[in-house]
mmCIF file of C-alpha atoms in Angstrom:
data_model
loop_
_atom_site.group_PDB
_atom_site.id
_atom_site.type_symbol
_atom_site.label_atom_id
_atom_site.label_comp_id
_atom_site.label_asym_id
_atom_site.label_seq_id
_atom_site.Cartn_x
_atom_site.Cartn_y
_atom_site.Cartn_z
ATOM 1 C CA MET A 1 24.036 -43.038 150.745
ATOM 2 C CA ILE A 2 21.386 -40.320 150.671
ATOM 3 C CA VAL A 3 17.813 -41.526 150.940
ATOM 4 C CA PRO A 4 15.367 -39.527 148.778
ATOM 5 C CA GLU A 5 13.061 -37.342 150.817
ATOM 6 C CA SER A 6 10.517 -34.635 150.207
ATOM 7 C CA VAL A 7 12.111 -31.275 149.556
ATOM 8 C CA GLY A 8 10.532 -27.870 149.943
ATOM 9 C CA ALA A 9 9.598 -27.943 153.620
ATOM 10 C CA THR A 10 11.054 -25.417 156.022
ATOM 11 C CA SER A 11 14.842 -25.713 156.153
ATOM 12 C CA LYS A 12 16.288 -27.671 159.058
ATOM 13 C CA ARG A 13 19.733 -26.149 158.560
ATOM 14 C CA SER A 14 19.042 -22.762 160.192
ATOM 15 C CA PRO A 15 16.273 -20.283 161.009
ATOM 16 C CA TRP A 16 17.762 -17.850 158.480
ATOM 17 C CA LEU A 17 17.611 -20.381 155.631
ATOM 18 C CA ALA A 18 14.043 -21.199 156.672
ATOM 19 C CA ALA A 19 13.184 -17.501 156.401
ATOM 20 C CA VAL A 20 14.839 -17.317 152.967
ATOM 21 C CA GLU A 21 12.792 -20.287 151.765
ATOM 22 C CA GLU A 22 9.579 -18.759 153.057
ATOM 23 C CA TRP A 23 10.384 -15.449 151.342
ATOM 24 C CA LEU A 24 11.227 -17.160 148.043
ATOM 25 C CA TRP A 25 8.142 -19.367 147.827
ATOM 26 C CA GLN A 26 5.814 -16.481 148.586
ATOM 27 C CA LYS A 27 6.644 -15.153 145.131
ATOM 28 C CA ARG A 28 4.054 -15.760 142.431
ATOM 29 C CA SER A 29 6.638 -15.417 139.663
ATOM 30 C CA PHE A 30 10.286 -16.519 139.447
ATOM 31 C CA ARG A 31 12.944 -14.630 137.497
ATOM 32 C CA MET A 32 15.940 -16.130 135.724
ATOM 33 C CA VAL A 33 17.790 -12.801 135.639
ATOM 34 C CA PRO A 34 21.003 -13.250 137.701
ATOM 35 C CA ASP A 35 20.734 -10.154 139.889
ATOM 36 C CA LEU A 36 18.952 -11.492 142.976
ATOM 37 C CA LYS A 37 19.901 -10.062 146.365
ATOM 38 C CA LEU A 38 18.159 -11.349 149.465
ATOM 39 C CA PRO A 39 16.408 -8.788 151.651
ATOM 40 C CA LEU A 40 17.293 -10.889 154.717
ATOM 41 C CA THR A 41 20.757 -10.322 156.163
ATOM 42 C CA PRO A 42 22.511 -13.613 157.038
ATOM 43 C CA SER A 43 22.274 -14.305 160.769
ATOM 44 C CA GLY A 44 22.881 -17.116 163.206
ATOM 45 C CA ALA A 45 24.848 -20.296 162.635
ATOM 46 C CA PRO A 46 23.668 -23.231 160.514
ATOM 47 C CA THR A 47 23.454 -26.790 161.787
ATOM 48 C CA LEU A 48 26.363 -28.927 160.605
ATOM 49 C CA SER A 49 25.750 -31.731 158.129
ATOM 50 C CA SER A 50 25.746 -35.271 159.460
ATOM 51 C CA LYS A 51 29.092 -37.039 159.571
ATOM 52 C CA GLY A 52 29.941 -38.763 156.321
ATOM 53 C CA ALA A 53 27.376 -36.845 154.269
ATOM 54 C CA LEU A 54 27.950 -36.624 150.539
ATOM 55 C CA ARG A 55 30.093 -33.603 149.663
ATOM 56 C CA VAL A 56 28.284 -31.613 146.982
ATOM 57 C CA GLY A 57 29.081 -28.342 145.243
ATOM 58 C CA PHE A 58 26.611 -26.078 143.463
ATOM 59 C CA ALA A 59 27.004 -24.039 140.276
ATOM 60 C CA GLY A 60 24.455 -21.449 139.242
ATOM 61 C CA PHE A 61 23.397 -17.804 139.240
ATOM 62 C CA PRO A 62 21.859 -15.463 141.822
ATOM 63 C CA SER A 63 18.325 -15.912 140.446
ATOM 64 C CA ASP A 64 15.044 -17.206 141.859
ATOM 65 C CA TYR A 65 15.374 -20.448 139.880
ATOM 66 C CA SER A 66 18.952 -21.188 140.959
ATOM 67 C CA LEU A 67 18.210 -20.251 144.571
ATOM 68 C CA ALA A 68 15.278 -22.689 144.684
ATOM 69 C CA MET A 69 17.518 -25.527 143.521
ATOM 70 C CA LEU A 70 20.305 -24.519 145.920
ATOM 71 C CA LEU A 71 17.964 -24.486 148.923
ATOM 72 C CA ALA A 72 16.567 -27.878 147.923
ATOM 73 C CA LEU A 73 20.108 -29.234 147.705
ATOM 74 C CA ILE A 74 20.949 -27.897 151.166
ATOM 75 C CA ASP A 75 17.784 -29.473 152.576
ATOM 76 C CA SER A 76 18.492 -32.866 150.989
ATOM 77 C CA GLY A 77 21.043 -33.804 153.655
ATOM 78 C CA VAL A 78 24.289 -33.297 151.740
ATOM 79 C CA GLU A 79 27.294 -31.339 152.928
ATOM 80 C CA LEU A 80 27.464 -28.244 150.738
ATOM 81 C CA VAL A 81 31.181 -27.615 150.221
ATOM 82 C CA GLY A 82 31.103 -24.577 147.943
ATOM 83 C CA LEU A 83 29.337 -22.561 145.271
ATOM 84 C CA ALA A 84 30.459 -21.548 141.799
ATOM 85 C CA THR A 85 29.060 -18.868 139.537
ATOM 86 C CA SER A 86 29.986 -17.285 136.219
ATOM 87 C CA LEU A 87 31.385 -13.763 136.002
ATOM 88 C CA GLY A 88 30.205 -11.615 133.138
ATOM 89 C CA ALA A 89 26.530 -12.555 133.095
ATOM 90 C CA ASN A 90 25.543 -9.627 135.303
ATOM 91 C CA PRO A 91 27.364 -6.957 137.358
ATOM 92 C CA ALA A 92 25.535 -8.232 140.455
ATOM 93 C CA ILE A 93 27.633 -11.402 140.379
ATOM 94 C CA SER A 94 30.750 -9.412 141.302
ATOM 95 C CA GLY A 95 29.164 -7.994 144.463
ATOM 96 C CA GLU A 96 26.872 -9.123 147.233
ATOM 97 C CA ASN A 97 24.061 -11.281 145.898
ATOM 98 C CA ALA A 98 21.891 -14.240 146.885
ATOM 99 C CA LEU A 99 24.672 -16.770 146.301
ATOM 100 C CA SER A 100 27.270 -14.820 148.249
ATOM 101 C CA GLN A 101 24.808 -14.339 151.114
ATOM 102 C CA VAL A 102 24.107 -18.074 151.334
ATOM 103 C CA ALA A 103 27.823 -18.883 151.038
ATOM 104 C CA ASP A 104 28.669 -16.436 153.838
ATOM 105 C CA HIS A 105 25.962 -17.923 156.051
ATOM 106 C CA LEU A 106 27.147 -21.500 155.500
ATOM 107 C CA ARG A 107 30.807 -20.441 155.657
ATOM 108 C CA VAL A 108 31.672 -22.081 152.333
ATOM 109 C CA PRO A 109 33.617 -20.609 149.399
ATOM 110 C CA LEU A 110 31.944 -18.843 146.482
ATOM 111 C CA LEU A 111 34.000 -19.209 143.304
ATOM 112 C CA ARG A 112 33.342 -16.428 140.779
ATOM 113 C CA LEU A 113 34.749 -18.009 137.632
ATOM 114 C CA ALA A 114 35.331 -16.130 134.386
ATOM 115 C CA ARG A 115 36.462 -19.275 132.537
ATOM 116 C CA ILE A 116 35.687 -22.541 134.272
ATOM 117 C CA ASN A 117 37.976 -24.652 132.077
ATOM 118 C CA GLU A 118 41.160 -22.681 132.741
ATOM 119 C CA TYR A 119 43.860 -23.903 135.123
ATOM 120 C CA ASP A 120 43.138 -21.549 138.036
ATOM 121 C CA SER A 121 39.433 -22.396 137.969
ATOM 122 C CA LEU A 122 40.140 -26.131 137.897
ATOM 123 C CA VAL A 123 42.476 -25.789 140.893
ATOM 124 C CA ALA A 124 39.812 -23.877 142.837
ATOM 125 C CA LEU A 125 37.166 -26.492 142.010
ATOM 126 C CA ARG A 126 39.428 -29.376 143.060
ATOM 127 C CA ARG A 127 40.129 -27.685 146.403
ATOM 128 C CA LEU A 128 36.448 -28.068 147.291
ATOM 129 C CA GLU A 129 36.897 -31.876 147.222
ATOM 130 C CA ALA A 130 33.306 -32.300 146.081
ATOM 131 C CA ASP A 131 31.953 -35.761 145.327
ATOM 132 C CA LEU A 132 29.300 -34.258 143.046
ATOM 133 C CA PHE A 133 28.173 -30.918 141.612
ATOM 134 C CA LEU A 134 24.603 -29.778 141.010
ATOM 135 C CA VAL A 135 24.159 -27.204 138.231
ATOM 136 C CA ALA A 136 21.094 -24.970 137.925
ATOM 137 C CA SER A 137 21.514 -22.291 135.237
ATOM 138 C CA PHE A 138 25.119 -21.801 134.130
ATOM 139 C CA ASP A 139 26.392 -20.221 130.926
ATOM 140 C CA GLN A 140 29.726 -21.991 130.386
ATOM 141 C CA ILE A 141 30.295 -25.335 128.648
ATOM 142 C CA LEU A 142 32.492 -27.650 130.702
ATOM 143 C CA ARG A 143 35.285 -29.544 128.989
ATOM 144 C CA GLU A 144 36.700 -32.924 129.992
ATOM 145 C CA LYS A 145 39.045 -31.723 132.765
ATOM 146 C CA ALA A 146 36.303 -29.757 134.489
ATOM 147 C CA LEU A 147 33.793 -32.578 134.089
ATOM 148 C CA ALA A 148 36.264 -34.961 135.746
ATOM 149 C CA VAL A 149 36.774 -32.847 138.903
ATOM 150 C CA PRO A 150 34.055 -34.421 141.115
ATOM 151 C CA ARG A 151 34.303 -38.225 141.320
ATOM 152 C CA LEU A 152 30.542 -38.664 140.769
ATOM 153 C CA GLY A 153 30.299 -36.044 138.038
ATOM 154 C CA TRP A 154 27.926 -33.124 137.555
ATOM 155 C CA VAL A 155 24.116 -33.156 137.580
ATOM 156 C CA ASN A 156 22.334 -30.482 135.548
ATOM 157 C CA VAL A 157 18.766 -29.273 136.248
ATOM 158 C CA HIS A 158 17.126 -28.076 133.025
ATOM 159 C CA PRO A 159 13.598 -26.615 132.794
ATOM 160 C CA SER A 160 12.270 -28.606 129.846
ATOM 161 C CA ARG A 161 11.403 -32.150 128.866
ATOM 162 C CA LEU A 162 14.779 -33.047 127.415
ATOM 163 C CA PRO A 163 15.736 -33.641 124.669
ATOM 164 C CA GLN A 164 13.090 -31.056 123.751
ATOM 165 C CA TYR A 165 14.098 -27.407 124.173
ATOM 166 C CA ARG A 166 17.791 -27.774 124.802
ATOM 167 C CA GLY A 167 19.540 -24.444 125.051
ATOM 168 C CA PRO A 168 19.375 -21.219 127.066
ATOM 169 C CA GLU A 169 15.672 -20.202 126.859
ATOM 170 C CA PRO A 170 13.463 -23.303 127.161
ATOM 171 C CA LEU A 171 10.565 -21.622 128.983
ATOM 172 C CA TYR A 172 10.426 -18.750 126.514
ATOM 173 C CA TRP A 173 10.295 -20.974 123.465
ATOM 174 C CA ALA A 174 7.827 -23.457 124.930
ATOM 175 C CA ILE A 175 5.321 -20.612 125.463
ATOM 176 C CA VAL A 176 6.003 -18.937 122.093
ATOM 177 C CA ASN A 177 5.559 -22.267 120.306
ATOM 178 C CA ASP A 178 2.228 -22.822 122.094
ATOM 179 C CA GLU A 179 3.271 -26.058 123.796
ATOM 180 C CA ARG A 180 0.804 -27.683 126.168
ATOM 181 C CA GLU A 181 3.385 -29.452 128.363
ATOM 182 C CA THR A 182 6.923 -28.991 129.541
ATOM 183 C CA GLY A 183 8.922 -30.345 132.475
ATOM 184 C CA ILE A 184 12.036 -30.366 134.611
ATOM 185 C CA SER A 185 14.925 -32.690 133.800
ATOM 186 C CA PHE A 186 17.890 -33.888 135.849
ATOM 187 C CA GLN A 187 20.716 -35.151 133.679
ATOM 188 C CA ARG A 188 24.358 -36.087 134.013
ATOM 189 C CA LEU A 189 26.397 -33.279 132.539
ATOM 190 C CA ALA A 190 28.375 -34.196 129.425
ATOM 191 C CA ARG A 191 30.331 -32.312 126.767
ATOM 192 C CA GLY A 192 27.822 -30.339 124.735
ATOM 193 C CA ILE A 193 24.693 -28.353 125.498
ATOM 194 C CA ASP A 194 22.111 -30.224 127.609
ATOM 195 C CA ALA A 195 23.252 -33.463 125.947
ATOM 196 C CA GLY A 196 23.992 -35.782 128.896
ATOM 197 C CA PRO A 197 21.991 -38.874 129.919
ATOM 198 C CA LEU A 198 18.762 -38.379 131.839
ATOM 199 C CA LEU A 199 18.509 -39.284 135.546
ATOM 200 C CA LEU A 200 14.856 -38.315 136.052
ATOM 201 C CA GLN A 201 12.206 -36.077 134.576
ATOM 202 C CA ARG A 202 8.942 -34.546 135.797
ATOM 203 C CA THR A 203 6.168 -33.169 133.578
ATOM 204 C CA ALA A 204 4.081 -30.016 134.026
ATOM 205 C CA VAL A 205 1.138 -28.554 132.124
ATOM 206 C CA ILE A 206 1.569 -25.110 130.551
ATOM 207 C CA ARG A 207 -1.547 -23.127 131.440
ATOM 208 C CA PRO A 208 -3.173 -20.692 128.991
ATOM 209 C CA ASP A 209 -2.337 -17.725 131.231
ATOM 210 C CA ASP A 210 1.210 -18.809 132.128
ATOM 211 C CA ASP A 211 4.108 -16.467 131.554
ATOM 212 C CA SER A 212 7.743 -17.457 131.926
ATOM 213 C CA GLY A 213 7.725 -16.340 135.566
ATOM 214 C CA THR A 214 4.740 -18.406 136.730
ATOM 215 C CA LEU A 215 5.959 -21.396 134.743
ATOM 216 C CA ALA A 216 9.473 -21.057 136.188
ATOM 217 C CA ARG A 217 8.060 -21.059 139.706
ATOM 218 C CA ARG A 218 6.033 -24.206 139.104
ATOM 219 C CA LEU A 219 8.967 -26.022 137.497
ATOM 220 C CA SER A 220 11.247 -24.885 140.315
ATOM 221 C CA GLN A 221 8.858 -26.448 142.796
ATOM 222 C CA LEU A 222 8.903 -29.720 140.835
ATOM 223 C CA GLY A 223 12.678 -29.563 140.708
ATOM 224 C CA ALA A 224 13.009 -28.831 144.414
ATOM 225 C CA GLU A 225 10.767 -31.780 145.256
ATOM 226 C CA SER A 226 12.899 -34.054 143.028
ATOM 227 C CA THR A 227 16.395 -32.901 143.994
ATOM 228 C CA GLY A 228 16.916 -35.460 146.753
ATOM 229 C CA GLU A 229 15.955 -38.326 144.450
ATOM 230 C CA ALA A 230 18.208 -37.036 141.659
ATOM 231 C CA ILE A 231 21.192 -36.804 144.003
ATOM 232 C CA TRP A 232 20.458 -40.301 145.265
ATOM 233 C CA LEU A 233 20.344 -41.672 141.713
ATOM 234 C CA ALA A 234 23.650 -40.000 140.848
ATOM 235 C CA GLN A 235 25.259 -41.340 144.018
ATOM 236 C CA SER A 236 23.918 -44.846 143.435
ATOM 237 C CA GLY A 237 25.876 -45.155 140.204
ATOM 238 C CA PHE A 238 22.928 -44.959 137.818
ATOM 239 C CA ALA A 239 24.447 -43.892 134.499
ATOM 240 C CA GLY A 240 21.252 -42.336 133.224
ATOM 241 C CA THR A 241 19.238 -42.891 130.064
ATOM 242 C CA PRO A 242 20.966 -41.562 126.915
ATOM 243 C CA LEU A 243 19.090 -38.804 125.092
ATOM 244 C CA ASP A 244 18.182 -39.225 121.441
ATOM 245 C CA LEU A 245 19.135 -35.744 120.293
ATOM 246 C CA SER A 246 17.803 -36.439 116.801
ATOM 247 C CA ARG A 247 14.305 -36.385 118.321
ATOM 248 C CA GLY A 248 14.921 -33.236 120.337
ATOM 249 C CA SER A 249 15.109 -29.526 119.643
ATOM 250 C CA TYR A 250 17.483 -26.668 120.355
ATOM 251 C CA PHE A 251 16.574 -22.976 120.540
ATOM 252 C CA THR A 252 18.893 -19.990 120.882
ATOM 253 C CA SER A 253 18.832 -16.901 123.067
ATOM 254 C CA VAL A 254 16.210 -14.222 122.459
ATOM 255 C CA GLY A 255 15.863 -10.454 122.478
ATOM 256 C CA HIS A 256 13.113 -7.935 123.163
ATOM 257 C CA ARG A 257 10.891 -9.037 120.289
ATOM 258 C CA ARG A 258 8.529 -6.523 118.709
ATOM 259 C CA ILE A 259 4.899 -7.538 119.117
ATOM 260 C CA ASP A 260 3.606 -4.759 116.841
ATOM 261 C CA GLN A 261 5.323 -6.631 114.000
ATOM 262 C CA ALA A 262 3.778 -10.035 114.836
ATOM 263 C CA ASP A 263 1.461 -11.790 112.380
ATOM 264 C CA SER A 264 -1.382 -12.296 114.833
ATOM 265 C CA ALA A 265 -2.746 -11.265 118.208
ATOM 266 C CA ALA A 266 -2.330 -14.874 119.381
ATOM 267 C CA LEU A 267 1.401 -14.842 118.621
ATOM 268 C CA ALA A 268 1.872 -11.352 120.079
ATOM 269 C CA ASP A 269 0.159 -12.471 123.296
ATOM 270 C CA ARG A 270 2.490 -15.474 123.563
ATOM 271 C CA LEU A 271 5.529 -13.247 122.943
ATOM 272 C CA VAL A 272 4.483 -11.032 125.838
ATOM 273 C CA ARG A 273 3.897 -13.944 128.196
ATOM 274 C CA ALA A 274 7.112 -15.667 127.136
ATOM 275 C CA GLY A 275 9.147 -12.500 127.699
ATOM 276 C CA ASN A 276 7.748 -11.715 131.145
ATOM 277 C CA PRO A 277 9.704 -11.225 133.397
ATOM 278 C CA ASN A 278 13.135 -12.029 131.933
ATOM 279 C CA MET A 279 13.188 -10.565 128.410
ATOM 280 C CA LEU A 280 10.166 -8.317 127.933
ATOM 281 C CA ALA A 281 8.602 -7.928 124.505
ATOM 282 C CA SER A 282 8.584 -4.439 123.023
ATOM 283 C CA SER A 283 6.258 -2.342 120.910
ATOM 284 C CA GLU A 284 5.703 1.136 119.594
ATOM 285 C CA CYS A 285 3.624 2.982 122.169
ATOM 286 C CA GLY A 286 2.379 6.396 121.091
ATOM 287 C CA GLY A 287 5.317 7.058 118.808
ATOM 288 C CA ARG A 288 8.026 5.678 121.095
ATOM 289 C CA LEU A 289 9.352 2.252 122.071
ATOM 290 C CA CYS A 290 8.128 0.654 125.293
ATOM 291 C CA TYR A 291 8.443 -2.729 126.965
ATOM 292 C CA VAL A 292 5.248 -4.707 127.401
ATOM 293 C CA VAL A 293 4.520 -6.595 130.613
ATOM 294 C CA LYS A 294 0.870 -7.526 130.163
ATOM 295 C CA VAL A 295 -1.716 -7.492 127.393
ATOM 296 C CA ARG A 296 -5.363 -8.509 127.009
ATOM 297 C CA ARG A 297 -6.854 -9.980 123.844
ATOM 298 C CA VAL A 298 -10.167 -8.445 122.745
ATOM 299 C CA ALA A 299 -12.320 -8.408 119.638
ATOM 300 C CA ALA A 300 -11.761 -5.527 117.249
ATOM 301 C CA SER A 301 -15.246 -4.278 118.125
ATOM 302 C CA ASP A 302 -14.558 -4.273 121.879
ATOM 303 C CA PRO A 303 -14.941 -0.683 123.192
ATOM 304 C CA SER A 304 -12.518 -1.065 126.115
ATOM 305 C CA PRO A 305 -10.216 1.967 126.479
ATOM 306 C CA GLY A 306 -6.453 1.875 126.437
ATOM 307 C CA PRO A 307 -3.607 1.688 123.937
ATOM 308 C CA ARG A 308 -4.097 -1.213 121.556
ATOM 309 C CA LEU A 309 -2.590 -3.044 118.623
ATOM 310 C CA HIS A 310 -4.682 -4.328 115.708
ATOM 311 C CA PHE A 311 -4.269 -7.767 114.148
ATOM 312 C CA PRO A 312 -6.299 -9.879 111.700
ATOM 313 C CA ASP A 313 -7.496 -12.129 114.548
ATOM 314 C CA GLY A 314 -8.388 -9.341 116.970
ATOM 315 C CA ASP A 315 -6.810 -6.610 119.068
ATOM 316 C CA LEU A 316 -4.418 -6.475 121.998
ATOM 317 C CA ILE A 317 -4.881 -3.889 124.731
ATOM 318 C CA LEU A 318 -1.532 -2.956 126.287
ATOM 319 C CA GLU A 319 -2.461 -3.190 129.964
ATOM 320 C CA GLN A 320 1.003 -2.698 131.460
ATOM 321 C CA THR A 321 4.115 -1.200 129.924
ATOM 322 C CA VAL A 322 7.427 -0.041 131.402
ATOM 323 C CA ASP A 323 10.361 2.101 130.282
ATOM 324 C CA ARG A 324 13.180 -0.193 131.387
ATOM 325 C CA CYS A 325 14.012 -3.517 129.758
ATOM 326 C CA GLY A 326 14.050 -5.627 132.932
ATOM 327 C CA CYS A 327 16.624 -8.064 131.525
ATOM 328 C CA HIS A 328 20.175 -8.404 132.809
ATOM 329 C CA HIS A 329 21.167 -5.093 131.180
ATOM 330 C CA GLY A 330 18.531 -3.015 132.985
ATOM 331 C CA GLU A 331 18.706 -0.255 130.365
ATOM 332 C CA PRO A 332 16.181 2.517 129.648
ATOM 333 C CA VAL A 333 13.876 2.167 126.670
ATOM 334 C CA GLY A 334 15.668 1.919 123.344
ATOM 335 C CA SER A 335 19.135 1.456 124.862
ATOM 336 C CA CYS A 336 19.271 -2.270 125.574
ATOM 337 C CA PRO A 337 21.585 -4.352 123.324
ATOM 338 C CA HIS A 338 18.761 -6.911 123.107
ATOM 339 C CA ASP A 339 16.342 -4.469 121.438
ATOM 340 C CA GLU A 340 15.232 -5.700 118.023
#
């Protein structure tokens, strides 16, 4: 049985994985967009897992958030037997990316699954002979046959205080709704969206200047530090605490929301911070559409220069704008399907 241990220290599996961890945690902001490619070419050979280690698979995307959870899983002492990801979320998933680079280095399969519940996908998953799967950001709902593949089930890592903010964009909505706290939750995966029983949960404060990227990094660190304990709880047979979904909330996906149409400067500011860096807010900028990365709230009488938007509760100076959407489409201004 795995004994919980602190996660997040330099990897003991290989110098290359240690370098990847160092590179990742130097980032101030984490993206959820599944297009991450590591700048470090896989090199050397990893240390083998100890004999009899728990066989664990991983399902996720090539993003900063998923990579943080994957590295924590590798460092927890398990034998990583394979990775799974979901085709269709981003063109980068079909080519070389962070997940494929880690899989190549560890010499384990990477399953690129278009439909995880179909026969061929189930056969591929069973061939891994995993005792358990850890999931960190995945866009397909598993049905009973897929859920039954690993003997100990699937553990999902969700960046909210479940049952609050179930669904695909918990960080975005927590900031937009002006929440003061959020968290990271490990749950047993069940049929439905983020509906399974809770194994453990950690709480984090949402700071006034947080955007989705800084908040994602902080929650990823909490999750990485808790991964070993969550795996241990799942292995120990703990069924988890059922969620009362009637006391929770569910929010849908979002688009590039227009801040020049917001009711207040306070809301527009939160829309910008919530959208950065995964789904940038947009605005009219000098007669054309632009994507907004950073704003600064000022009084209407403030003489500071720069493009600004006027609201009843003050003004917003547009401090940083870009011409490409930055989401998983990567389209020029006005061409992204997520434009409102």
